mmCIF file of C-alpha atoms and ligand atoms in Angstrom:
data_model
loop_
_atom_site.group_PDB
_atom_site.id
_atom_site.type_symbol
_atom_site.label_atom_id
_atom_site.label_comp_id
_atom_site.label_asym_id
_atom_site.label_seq_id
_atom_site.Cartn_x
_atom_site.Cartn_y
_atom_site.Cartn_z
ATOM 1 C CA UNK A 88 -20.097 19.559 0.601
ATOM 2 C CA UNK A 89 -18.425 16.330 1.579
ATOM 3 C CA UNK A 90 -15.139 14.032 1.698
ATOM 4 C CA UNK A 91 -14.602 11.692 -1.372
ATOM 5 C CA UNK A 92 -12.647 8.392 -1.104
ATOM 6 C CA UNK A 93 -11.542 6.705 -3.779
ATOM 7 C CA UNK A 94 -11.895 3.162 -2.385
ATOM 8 C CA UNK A 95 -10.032 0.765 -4.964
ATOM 9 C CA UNK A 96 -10.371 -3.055 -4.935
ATOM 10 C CA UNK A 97 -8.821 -6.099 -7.314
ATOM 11 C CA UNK A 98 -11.016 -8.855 -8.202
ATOM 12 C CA UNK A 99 -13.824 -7.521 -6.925
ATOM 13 C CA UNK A 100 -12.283 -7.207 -3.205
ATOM 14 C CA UNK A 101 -11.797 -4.091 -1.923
ATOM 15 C CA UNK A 102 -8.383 -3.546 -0.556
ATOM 16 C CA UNK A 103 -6.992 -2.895 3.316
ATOM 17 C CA UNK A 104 -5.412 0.290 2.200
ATOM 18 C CA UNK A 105 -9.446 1.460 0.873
ATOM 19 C CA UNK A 106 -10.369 1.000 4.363
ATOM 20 C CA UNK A 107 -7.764 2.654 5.582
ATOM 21 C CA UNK A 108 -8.743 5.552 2.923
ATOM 22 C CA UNK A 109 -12.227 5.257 4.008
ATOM 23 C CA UNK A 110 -11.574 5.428 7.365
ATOM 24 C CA UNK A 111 -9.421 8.457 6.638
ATOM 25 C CA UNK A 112 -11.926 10.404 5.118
ATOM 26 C CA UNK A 113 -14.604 9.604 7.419
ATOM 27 C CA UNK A 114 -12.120 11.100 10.219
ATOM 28 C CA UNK A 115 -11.809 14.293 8.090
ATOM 29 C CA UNK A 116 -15.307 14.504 7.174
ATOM 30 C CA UNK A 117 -15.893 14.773 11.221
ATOM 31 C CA UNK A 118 -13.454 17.457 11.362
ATOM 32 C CA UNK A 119 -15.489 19.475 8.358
ATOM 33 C CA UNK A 120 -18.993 18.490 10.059
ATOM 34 C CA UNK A 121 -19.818 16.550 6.876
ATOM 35 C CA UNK A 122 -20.069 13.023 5.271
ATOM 36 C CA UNK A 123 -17.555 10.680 3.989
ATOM 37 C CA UNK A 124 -18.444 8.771 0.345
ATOM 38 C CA UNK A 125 -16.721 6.151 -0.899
ATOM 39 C CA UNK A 126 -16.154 5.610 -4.935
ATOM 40 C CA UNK A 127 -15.824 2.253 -6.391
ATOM 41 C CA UNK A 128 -15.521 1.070 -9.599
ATOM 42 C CA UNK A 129 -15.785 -1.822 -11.368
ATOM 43 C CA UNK A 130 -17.334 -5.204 -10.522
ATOM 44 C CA UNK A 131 -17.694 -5.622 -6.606
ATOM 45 C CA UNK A 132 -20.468 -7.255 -4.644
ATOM 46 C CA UNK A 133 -22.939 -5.795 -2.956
ATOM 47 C CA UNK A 134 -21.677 -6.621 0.926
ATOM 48 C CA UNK A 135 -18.403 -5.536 0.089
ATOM 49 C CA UNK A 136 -19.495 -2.434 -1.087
ATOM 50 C CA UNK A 137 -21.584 -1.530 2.361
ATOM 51 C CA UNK A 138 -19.245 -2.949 4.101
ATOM 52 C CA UNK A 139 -16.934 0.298 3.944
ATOM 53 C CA UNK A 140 -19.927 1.808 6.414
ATOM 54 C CA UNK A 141 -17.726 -0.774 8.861
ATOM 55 C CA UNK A 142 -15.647 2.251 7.993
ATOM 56 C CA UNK A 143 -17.368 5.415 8.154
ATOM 57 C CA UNK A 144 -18.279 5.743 4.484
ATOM 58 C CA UNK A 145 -22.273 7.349 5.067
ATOM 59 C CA UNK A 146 -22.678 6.603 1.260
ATOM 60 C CA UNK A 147 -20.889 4.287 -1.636
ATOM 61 C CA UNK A 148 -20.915 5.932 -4.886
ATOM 62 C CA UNK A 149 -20.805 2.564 -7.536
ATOM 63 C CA UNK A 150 -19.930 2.346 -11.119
ATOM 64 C CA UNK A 151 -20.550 -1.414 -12.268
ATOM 65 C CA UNK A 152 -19.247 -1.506 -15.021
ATOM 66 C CA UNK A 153 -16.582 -4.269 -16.049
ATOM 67 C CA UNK A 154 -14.385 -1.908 -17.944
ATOM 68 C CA UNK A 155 -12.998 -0.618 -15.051
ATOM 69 C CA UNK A 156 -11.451 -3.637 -12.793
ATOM 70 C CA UNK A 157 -8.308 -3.000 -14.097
ATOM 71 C CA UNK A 158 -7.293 1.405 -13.107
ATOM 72 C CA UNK A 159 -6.572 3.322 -16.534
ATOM 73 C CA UNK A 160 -5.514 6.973 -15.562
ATOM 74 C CA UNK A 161 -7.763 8.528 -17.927
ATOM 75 C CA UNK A 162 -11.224 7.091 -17.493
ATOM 76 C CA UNK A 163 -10.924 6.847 -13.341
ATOM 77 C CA UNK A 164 -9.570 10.567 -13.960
ATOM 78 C CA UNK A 165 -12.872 11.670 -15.419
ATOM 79 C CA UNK A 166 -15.053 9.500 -13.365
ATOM 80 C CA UNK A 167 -13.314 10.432 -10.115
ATOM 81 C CA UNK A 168 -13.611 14.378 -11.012
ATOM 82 C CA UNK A 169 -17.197 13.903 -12.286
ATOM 83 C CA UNK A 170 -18.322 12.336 -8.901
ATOM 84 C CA UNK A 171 -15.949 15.364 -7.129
ATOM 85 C CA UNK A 172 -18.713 17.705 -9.014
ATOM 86 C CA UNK A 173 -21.493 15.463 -8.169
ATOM 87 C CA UNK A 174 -21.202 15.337 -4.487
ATOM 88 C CA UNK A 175 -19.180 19.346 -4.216
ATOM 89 C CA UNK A 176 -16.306 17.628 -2.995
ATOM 90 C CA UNK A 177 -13.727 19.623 -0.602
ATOM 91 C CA UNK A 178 -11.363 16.741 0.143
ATOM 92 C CA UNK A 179 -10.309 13.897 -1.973
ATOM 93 C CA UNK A 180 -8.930 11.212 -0.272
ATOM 94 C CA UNK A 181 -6.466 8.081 -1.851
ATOM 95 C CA UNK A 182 -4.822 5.279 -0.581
ATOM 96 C CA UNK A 183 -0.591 5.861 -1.187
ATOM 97 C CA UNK A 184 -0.883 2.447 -3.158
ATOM 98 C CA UNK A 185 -0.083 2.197 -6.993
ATOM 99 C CA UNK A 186 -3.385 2.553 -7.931
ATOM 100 C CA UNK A 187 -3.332 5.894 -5.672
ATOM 101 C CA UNK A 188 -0.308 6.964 -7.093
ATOM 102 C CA UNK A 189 -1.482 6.268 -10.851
ATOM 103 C CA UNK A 190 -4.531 8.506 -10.251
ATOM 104 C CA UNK A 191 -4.446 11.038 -7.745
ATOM 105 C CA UNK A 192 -1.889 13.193 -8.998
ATOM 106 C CA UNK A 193 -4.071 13.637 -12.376
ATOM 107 C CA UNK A 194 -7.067 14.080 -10.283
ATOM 108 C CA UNK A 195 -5.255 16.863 -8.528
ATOM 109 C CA UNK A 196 -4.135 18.431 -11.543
ATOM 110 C CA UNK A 197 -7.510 18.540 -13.411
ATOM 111 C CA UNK A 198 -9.292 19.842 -10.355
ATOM 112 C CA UNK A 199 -6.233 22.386 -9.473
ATOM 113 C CA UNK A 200 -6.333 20.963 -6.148
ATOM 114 C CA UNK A 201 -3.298 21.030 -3.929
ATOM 115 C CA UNK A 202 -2.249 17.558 -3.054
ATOM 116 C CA UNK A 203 -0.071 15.597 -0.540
ATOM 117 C CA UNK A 204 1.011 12.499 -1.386
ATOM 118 C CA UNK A 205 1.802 9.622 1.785
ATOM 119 C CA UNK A 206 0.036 11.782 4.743
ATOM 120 C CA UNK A 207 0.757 9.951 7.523
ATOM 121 C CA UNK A 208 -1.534 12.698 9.777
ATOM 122 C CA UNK A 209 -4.832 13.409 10.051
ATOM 123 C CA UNK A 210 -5.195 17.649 8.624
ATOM 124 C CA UNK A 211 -4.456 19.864 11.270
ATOM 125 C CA UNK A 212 -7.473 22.294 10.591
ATOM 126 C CA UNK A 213 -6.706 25.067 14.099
ATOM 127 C CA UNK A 214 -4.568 26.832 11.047
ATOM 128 C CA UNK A 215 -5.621 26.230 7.984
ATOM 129 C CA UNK A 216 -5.233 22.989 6.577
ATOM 130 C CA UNK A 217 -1.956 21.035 7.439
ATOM 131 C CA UNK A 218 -0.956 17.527 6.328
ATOM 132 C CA UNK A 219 1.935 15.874 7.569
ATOM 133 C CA UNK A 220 3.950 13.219 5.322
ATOM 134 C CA UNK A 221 7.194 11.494 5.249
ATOM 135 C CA UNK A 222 10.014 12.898 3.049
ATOM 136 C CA UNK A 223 13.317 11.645 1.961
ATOM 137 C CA UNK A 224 12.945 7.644 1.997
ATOM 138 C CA UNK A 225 11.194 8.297 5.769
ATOM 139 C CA UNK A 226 14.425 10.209 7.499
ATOM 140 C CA UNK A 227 12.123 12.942 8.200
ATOM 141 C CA UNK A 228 8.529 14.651 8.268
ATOM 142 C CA UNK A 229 7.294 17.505 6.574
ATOM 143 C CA UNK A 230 4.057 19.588 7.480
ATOM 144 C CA UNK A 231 2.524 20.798 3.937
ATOM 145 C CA UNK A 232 -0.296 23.326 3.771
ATOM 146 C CA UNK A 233 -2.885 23.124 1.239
ATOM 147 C CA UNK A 234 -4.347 26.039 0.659
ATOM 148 C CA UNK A 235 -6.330 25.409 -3.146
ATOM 149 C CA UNK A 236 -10.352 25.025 -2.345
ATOM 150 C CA UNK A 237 -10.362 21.129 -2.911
ATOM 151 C CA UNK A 238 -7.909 19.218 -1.395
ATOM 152 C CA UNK A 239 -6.568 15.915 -2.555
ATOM 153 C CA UNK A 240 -4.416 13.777 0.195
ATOM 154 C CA UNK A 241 -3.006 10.033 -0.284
ATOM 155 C CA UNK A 242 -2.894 8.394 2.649
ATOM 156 C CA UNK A 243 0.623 6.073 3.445
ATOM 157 C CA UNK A 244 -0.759 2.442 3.895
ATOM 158 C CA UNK A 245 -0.682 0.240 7.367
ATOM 159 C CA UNK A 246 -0.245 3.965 8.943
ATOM 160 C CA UNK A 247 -3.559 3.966 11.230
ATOM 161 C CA UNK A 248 -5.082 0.737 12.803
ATOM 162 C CA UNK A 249 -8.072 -0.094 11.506
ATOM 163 C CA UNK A 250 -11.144 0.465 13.436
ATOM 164 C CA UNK A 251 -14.228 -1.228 11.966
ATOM 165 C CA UNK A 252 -17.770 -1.088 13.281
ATOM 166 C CA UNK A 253 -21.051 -2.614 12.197
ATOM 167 C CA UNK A 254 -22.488 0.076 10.541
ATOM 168 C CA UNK A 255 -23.189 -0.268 6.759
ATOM 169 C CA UNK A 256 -23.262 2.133 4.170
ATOM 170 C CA UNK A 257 -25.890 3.409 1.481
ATOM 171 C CA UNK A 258 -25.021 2.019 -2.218
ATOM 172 C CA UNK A 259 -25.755 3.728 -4.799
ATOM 173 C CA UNK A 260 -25.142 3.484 -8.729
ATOM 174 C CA UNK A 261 -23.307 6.128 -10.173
ATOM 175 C CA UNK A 262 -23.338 6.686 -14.164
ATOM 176 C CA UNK A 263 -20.620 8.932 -15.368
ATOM 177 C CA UNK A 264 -21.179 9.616 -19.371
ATOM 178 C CA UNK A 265 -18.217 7.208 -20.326
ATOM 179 C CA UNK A 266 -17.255 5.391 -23.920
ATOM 180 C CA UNK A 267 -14.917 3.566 -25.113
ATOM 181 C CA UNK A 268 -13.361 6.611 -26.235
ATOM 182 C CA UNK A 269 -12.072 7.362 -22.921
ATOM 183 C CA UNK A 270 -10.129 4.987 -22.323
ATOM 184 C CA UNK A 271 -6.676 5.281 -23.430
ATOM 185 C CA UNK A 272 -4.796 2.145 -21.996
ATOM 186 C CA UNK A 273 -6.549 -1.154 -22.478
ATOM 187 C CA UNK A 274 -5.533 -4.235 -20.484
ATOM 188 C CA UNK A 275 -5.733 -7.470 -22.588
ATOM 189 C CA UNK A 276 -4.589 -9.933 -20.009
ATOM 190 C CA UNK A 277 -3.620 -9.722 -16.229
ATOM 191 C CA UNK A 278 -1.908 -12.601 -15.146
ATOM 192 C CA UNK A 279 -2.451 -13.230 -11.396
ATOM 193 C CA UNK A 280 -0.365 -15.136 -8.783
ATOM 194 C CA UNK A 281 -3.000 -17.828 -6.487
ATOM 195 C CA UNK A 282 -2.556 -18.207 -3.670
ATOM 196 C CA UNK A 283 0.425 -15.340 -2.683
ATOM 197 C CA UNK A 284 -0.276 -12.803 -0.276
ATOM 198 C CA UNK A 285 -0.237 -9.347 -2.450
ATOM 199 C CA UNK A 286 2.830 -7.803 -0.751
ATOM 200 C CA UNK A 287 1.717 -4.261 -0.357
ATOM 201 C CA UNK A 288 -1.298 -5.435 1.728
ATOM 202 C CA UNK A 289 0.450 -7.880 4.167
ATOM 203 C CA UNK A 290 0.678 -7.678 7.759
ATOM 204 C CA UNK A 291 4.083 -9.729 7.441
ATOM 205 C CA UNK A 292 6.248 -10.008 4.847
ATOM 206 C CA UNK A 293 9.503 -12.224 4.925
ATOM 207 C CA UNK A 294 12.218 -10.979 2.704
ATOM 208 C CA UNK A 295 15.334 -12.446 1.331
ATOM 209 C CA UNK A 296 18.497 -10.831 0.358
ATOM 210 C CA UNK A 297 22.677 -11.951 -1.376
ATOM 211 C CA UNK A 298 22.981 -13.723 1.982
ATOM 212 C CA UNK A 299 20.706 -16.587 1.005
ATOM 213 C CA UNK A 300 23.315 -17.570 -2.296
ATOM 214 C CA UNK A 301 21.277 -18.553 -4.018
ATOM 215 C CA UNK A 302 17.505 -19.304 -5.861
ATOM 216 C CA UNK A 303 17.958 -22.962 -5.411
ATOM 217 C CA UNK A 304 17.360 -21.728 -1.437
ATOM 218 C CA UNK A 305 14.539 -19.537 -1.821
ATOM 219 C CA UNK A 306 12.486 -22.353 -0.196
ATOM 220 C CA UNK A 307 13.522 -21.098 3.584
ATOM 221 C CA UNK A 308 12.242 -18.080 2.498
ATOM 222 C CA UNK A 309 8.954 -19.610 1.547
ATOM 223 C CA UNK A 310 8.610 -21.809 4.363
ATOM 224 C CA UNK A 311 8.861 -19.358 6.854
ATOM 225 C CA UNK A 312 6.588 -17.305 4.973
ATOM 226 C CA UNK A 313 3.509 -19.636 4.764
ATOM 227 C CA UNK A 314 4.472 -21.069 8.361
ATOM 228 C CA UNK A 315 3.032 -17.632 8.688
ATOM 229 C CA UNK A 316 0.750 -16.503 5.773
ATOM 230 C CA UNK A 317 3.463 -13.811 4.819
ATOM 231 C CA UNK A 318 4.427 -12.283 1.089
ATOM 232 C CA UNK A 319 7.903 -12.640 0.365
ATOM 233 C CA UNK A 320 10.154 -10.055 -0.919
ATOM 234 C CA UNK A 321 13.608 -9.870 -1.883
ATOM 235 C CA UNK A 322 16.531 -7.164 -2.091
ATOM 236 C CA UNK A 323 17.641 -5.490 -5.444
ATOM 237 C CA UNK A 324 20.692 -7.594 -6.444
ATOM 238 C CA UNK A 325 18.561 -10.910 -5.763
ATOM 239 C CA UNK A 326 16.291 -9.438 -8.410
ATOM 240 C CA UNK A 327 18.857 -8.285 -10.671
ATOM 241 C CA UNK A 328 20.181 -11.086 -10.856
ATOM 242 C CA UNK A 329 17.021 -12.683 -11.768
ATOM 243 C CA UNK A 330 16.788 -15.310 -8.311
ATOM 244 C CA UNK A 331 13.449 -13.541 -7.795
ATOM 245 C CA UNK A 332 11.150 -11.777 -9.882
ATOM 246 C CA UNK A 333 11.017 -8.086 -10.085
ATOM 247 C CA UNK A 334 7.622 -7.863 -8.273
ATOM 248 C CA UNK A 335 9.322 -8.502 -4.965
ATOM 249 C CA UNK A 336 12.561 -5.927 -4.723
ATOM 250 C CA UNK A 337 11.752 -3.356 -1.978
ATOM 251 C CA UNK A 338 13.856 -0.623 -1.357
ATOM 252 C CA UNK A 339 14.108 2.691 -2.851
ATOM 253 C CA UNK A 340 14.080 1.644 -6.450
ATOM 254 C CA UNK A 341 11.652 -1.009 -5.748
ATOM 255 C CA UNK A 342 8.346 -1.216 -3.521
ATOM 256 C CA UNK A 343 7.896 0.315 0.023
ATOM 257 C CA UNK A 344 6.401 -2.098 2.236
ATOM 258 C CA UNK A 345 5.144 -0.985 5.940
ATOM 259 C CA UNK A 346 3.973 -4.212 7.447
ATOM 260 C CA UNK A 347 3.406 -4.692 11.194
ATOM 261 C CA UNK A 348 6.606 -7.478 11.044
ATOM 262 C CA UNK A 349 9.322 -7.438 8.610
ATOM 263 C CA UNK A 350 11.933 -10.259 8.252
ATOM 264 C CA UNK A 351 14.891 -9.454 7.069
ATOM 265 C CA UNK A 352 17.191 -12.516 6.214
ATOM 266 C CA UNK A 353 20.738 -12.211 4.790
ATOM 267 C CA UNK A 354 20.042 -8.775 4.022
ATOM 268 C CA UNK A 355 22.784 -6.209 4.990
ATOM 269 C CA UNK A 356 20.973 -3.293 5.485
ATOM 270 C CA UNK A 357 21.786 -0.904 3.164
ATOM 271 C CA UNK A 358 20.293 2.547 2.989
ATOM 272 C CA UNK A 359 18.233 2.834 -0.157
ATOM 273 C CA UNK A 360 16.918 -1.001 1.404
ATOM 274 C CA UNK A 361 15.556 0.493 4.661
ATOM 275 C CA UNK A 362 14.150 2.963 2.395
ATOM 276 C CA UNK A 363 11.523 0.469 1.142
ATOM 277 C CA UNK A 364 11.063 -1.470 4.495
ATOM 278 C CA UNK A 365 11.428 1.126 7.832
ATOM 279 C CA UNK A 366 7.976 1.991 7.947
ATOM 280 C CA UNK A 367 7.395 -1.606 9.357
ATOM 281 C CA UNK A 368 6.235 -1.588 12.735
ATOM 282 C CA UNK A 369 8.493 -4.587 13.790
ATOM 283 C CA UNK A 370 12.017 -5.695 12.267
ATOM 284 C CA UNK A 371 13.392 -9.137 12.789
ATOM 285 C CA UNK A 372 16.946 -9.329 10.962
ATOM 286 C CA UNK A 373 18.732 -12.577 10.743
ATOM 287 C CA UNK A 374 22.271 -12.152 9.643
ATOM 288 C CA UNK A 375 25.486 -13.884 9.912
ATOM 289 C CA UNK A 376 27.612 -10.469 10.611
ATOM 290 C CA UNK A 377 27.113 -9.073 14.054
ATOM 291 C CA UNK A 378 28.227 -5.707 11.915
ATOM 292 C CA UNK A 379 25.395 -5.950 9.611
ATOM 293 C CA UNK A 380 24.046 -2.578 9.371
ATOM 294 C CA UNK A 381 20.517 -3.910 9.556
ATOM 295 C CA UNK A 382 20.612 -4.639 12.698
ATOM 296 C CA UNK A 383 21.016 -0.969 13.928
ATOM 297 C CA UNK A 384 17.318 -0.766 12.435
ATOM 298 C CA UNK A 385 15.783 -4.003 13.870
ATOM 299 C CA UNK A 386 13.781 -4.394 16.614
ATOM 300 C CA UNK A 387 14.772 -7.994 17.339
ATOM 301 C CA UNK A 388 18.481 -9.678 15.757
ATOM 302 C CA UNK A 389 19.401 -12.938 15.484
ATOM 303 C CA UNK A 390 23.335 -12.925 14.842
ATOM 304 C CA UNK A 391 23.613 -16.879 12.900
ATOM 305 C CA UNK A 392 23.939 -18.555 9.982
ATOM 306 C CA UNK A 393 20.262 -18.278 7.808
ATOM 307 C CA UNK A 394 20.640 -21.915 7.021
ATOM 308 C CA UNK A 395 20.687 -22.634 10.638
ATOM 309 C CA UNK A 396 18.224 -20.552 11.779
ATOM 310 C CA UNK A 397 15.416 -19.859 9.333
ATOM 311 C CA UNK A 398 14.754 -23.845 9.765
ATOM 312 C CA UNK A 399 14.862 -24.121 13.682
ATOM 313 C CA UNK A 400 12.277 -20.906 13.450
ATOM 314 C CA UNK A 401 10.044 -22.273 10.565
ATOM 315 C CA UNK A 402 9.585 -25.771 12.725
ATOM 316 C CA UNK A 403 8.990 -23.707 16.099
ATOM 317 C CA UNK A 404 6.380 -21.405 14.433
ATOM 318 C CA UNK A 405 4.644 -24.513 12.670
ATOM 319 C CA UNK A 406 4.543 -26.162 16.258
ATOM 320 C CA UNK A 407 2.504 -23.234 17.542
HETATM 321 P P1 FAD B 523 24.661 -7.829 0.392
HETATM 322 O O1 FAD B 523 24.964 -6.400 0.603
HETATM 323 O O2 FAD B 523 25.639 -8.651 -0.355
HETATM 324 O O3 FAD B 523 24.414 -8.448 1.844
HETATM 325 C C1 FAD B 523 24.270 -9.821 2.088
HETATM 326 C C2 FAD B 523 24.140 -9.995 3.583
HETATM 327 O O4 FAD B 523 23.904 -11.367 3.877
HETATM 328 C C3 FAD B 523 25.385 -9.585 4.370
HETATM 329 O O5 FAD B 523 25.026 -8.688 5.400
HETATM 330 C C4 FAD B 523 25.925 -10.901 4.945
HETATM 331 O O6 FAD B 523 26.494 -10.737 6.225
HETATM 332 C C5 FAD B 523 24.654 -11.720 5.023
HETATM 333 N N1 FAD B 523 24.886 -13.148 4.948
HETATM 334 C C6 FAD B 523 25.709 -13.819 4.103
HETATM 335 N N2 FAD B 523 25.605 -15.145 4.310
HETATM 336 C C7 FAD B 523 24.701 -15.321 5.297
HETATM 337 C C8 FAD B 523 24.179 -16.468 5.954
HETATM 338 N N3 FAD B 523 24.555 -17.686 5.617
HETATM 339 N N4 FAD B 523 23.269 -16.268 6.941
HETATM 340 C C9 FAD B 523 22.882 -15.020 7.308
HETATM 341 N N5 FAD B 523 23.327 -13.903 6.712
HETATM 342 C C10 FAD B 523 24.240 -14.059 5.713
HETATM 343 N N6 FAD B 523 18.871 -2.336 -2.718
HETATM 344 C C11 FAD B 523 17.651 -2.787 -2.346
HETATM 345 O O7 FAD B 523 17.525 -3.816 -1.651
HETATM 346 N N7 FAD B 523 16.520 -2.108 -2.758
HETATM 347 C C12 FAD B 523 16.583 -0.989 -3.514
HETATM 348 O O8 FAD B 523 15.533 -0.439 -3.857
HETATM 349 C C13 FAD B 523 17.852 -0.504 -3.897
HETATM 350 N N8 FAD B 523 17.952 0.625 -4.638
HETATM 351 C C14 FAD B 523 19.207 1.106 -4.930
HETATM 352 C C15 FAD B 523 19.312 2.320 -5.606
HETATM 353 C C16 FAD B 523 20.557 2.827 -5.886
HETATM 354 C C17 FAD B 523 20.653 4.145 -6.612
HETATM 355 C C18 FAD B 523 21.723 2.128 -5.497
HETATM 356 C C19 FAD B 523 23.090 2.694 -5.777
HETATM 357 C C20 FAD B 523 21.627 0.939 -4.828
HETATM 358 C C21 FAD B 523 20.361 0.394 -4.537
HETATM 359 N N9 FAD B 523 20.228 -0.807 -3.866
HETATM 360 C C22 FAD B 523 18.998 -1.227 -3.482
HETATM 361 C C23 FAD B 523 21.373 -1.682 -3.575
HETATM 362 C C24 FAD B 523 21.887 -1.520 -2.150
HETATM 363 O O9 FAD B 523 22.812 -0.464 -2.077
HETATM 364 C C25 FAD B 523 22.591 -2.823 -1.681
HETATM 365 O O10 FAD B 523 23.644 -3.115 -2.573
HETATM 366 C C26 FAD B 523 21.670 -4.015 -1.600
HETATM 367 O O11 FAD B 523 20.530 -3.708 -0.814
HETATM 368 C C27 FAD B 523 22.395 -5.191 -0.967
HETATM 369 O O12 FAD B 523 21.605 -6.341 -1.049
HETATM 370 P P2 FAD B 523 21.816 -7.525 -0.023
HETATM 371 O O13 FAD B 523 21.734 -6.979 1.355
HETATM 372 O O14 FAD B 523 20.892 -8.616 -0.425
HETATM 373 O O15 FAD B 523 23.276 -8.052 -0.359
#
């Protein structure tokens, strides 16, 4: 018996929101009086792959093989379920990222395993087996019991600190019976970004909305955001309207973001916006309407015109 973690990573880096995962599991492994063990696959480095013992993992289940650095449903499907079998899995554990949300589900439904999707709780185990998780675009919570034998959970990213020690884990290879038959998507090219901060994983993201006029100005935006190695993001109508790609638009439609600090500038506020963005643990909203509905969700406003502001706090931040 023991807790599985699917721990995902992207150019052979695994993610924050694995360690998270890891760290999850190894918490709920405790609370079963068992061990947590951590599944990668595809090409990663040794260190990084003992390195999620920083997080609890007792033992890293590995599949090298370069197939797999980019998810496909199927195959990680099979592989995940076959390592569920190999180490009698009770509780499989995800990260609530894309790659979570591309797999679990299908891992729940071929092991017939009850599953809740963005826990944002550890299980409460006095009664059974009770994960809590946020519903409705985060207005409210809702405790879900899982009663099935195995248990799948995806865990909501930047929800629990991080907590790393210096203990390392055990690697070892695993060698699920896989061919090329399996897989049924193949990725031909992946075009990658340099140098951006992946949005989903940042600690502070700096997001522009209709207020900013136009893309000509997207370069307060940017400044602020490297002045402090943020991701940028955008609001829906800036990427409708094509000022900023489609990658960026949080919101309900769009990604949800939880960093620890979210700025907000030119942004009204609207509802299915805060969908996306208030999980953040800090919200700075610049706006030039005192009546901005934003601001009933920020932490810290600044009532001004962005194109006065956004400089002044760029050059202050860069003076620091
Ligand atoms: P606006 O509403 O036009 O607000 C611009 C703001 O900028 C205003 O508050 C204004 O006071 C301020 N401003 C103007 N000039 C300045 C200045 N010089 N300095 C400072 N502030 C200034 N929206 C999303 O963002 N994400 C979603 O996922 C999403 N999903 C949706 C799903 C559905 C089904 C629907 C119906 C809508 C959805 N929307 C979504 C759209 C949403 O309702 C809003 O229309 C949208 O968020 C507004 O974008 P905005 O705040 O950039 O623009």
């Amino acid at each position: 018996m023991s807790v599985l973690i699917f721990a995902d990573q992207a150019h052979g880096k695994i993610k924050k929101v694995a360690f998270e995962a890891v760290q999850y599991g190894a918490k709920v492994a405790q609370q079963l009086g068992t061990t947590a063990t951590a599944l990668v696959l595809g090409t990663a480095a040794n260190e990084e792959l003992e390195a999620l013992g920083n997080y609890g993992a007792a033992k890293v289940l590995h599949v090298a093989d370069a197939r797999l650095n980019e998810v496909e449903g199927t195959v990680f499907t099979k592989i995940i379920a076959d390592a569920v079998a190999q180490e009698a899995a009770q509780v499989v554990i995800f990260g609530h990222n894309f790659d979570g949300k591309a797999v679990a589900p299908r891992v729940a439904a071929r092991l017939k395993a009850g599953f809740v999707s963005g826990a944002v709780s550890l299980p409460d185990t006095s009664n059974g087996f009770v994960v809590k998780k946020s519903v409705f675009s985060g207005k409210a919570f809702a405790n879900v019991s899982i009663n099935t034998a195995v248990k799948v959970i995806a865990v909501m990213p930047n929800t629990f600190a991080l907590e790393p020690t210096a203990a390392k884990a055990a690697v070892a290879t695993f060698s699920p019976a896989i061919s090329d038959a399996d897989f049924k998507v193949k990725v031909s090219s992946v075009e990658t970004v340099s140098g951006e901060v992946p949005l989903t994983e940042a600690d502070i993201v700096v997001s522009g909305g209709r207020g900013l006029k136009g893309p000509e100005n997207w370069g307060l935006v940017e400044d602020l955001a490297k002045s402090l190695g943020a991701a940028t993001a955008c609001s829906r109508p800036v990427a409708d309207t094509g000022w900023r790609p489609h990658h960026e638009h949080v919101g309900q439609t769009g990604l949800t973001v939880r960093p620890n600090l979210y700025i907000a500038i030119g942004i009204s506020g609207a509802i299915q916006h805060l969908a996306g963005v208030n999980g953040s643990k800090v919200i700075v909203v610049i706006n030039k309407d005192p009546e901005a509905p934003f601001f009933k969700a920020a932490d810290y406003g600044i009532v001004g015109d962005a194109f006065e502001v956004v400089p002044k706090l760029t050059a202050a931040i860069k003076q620091m």
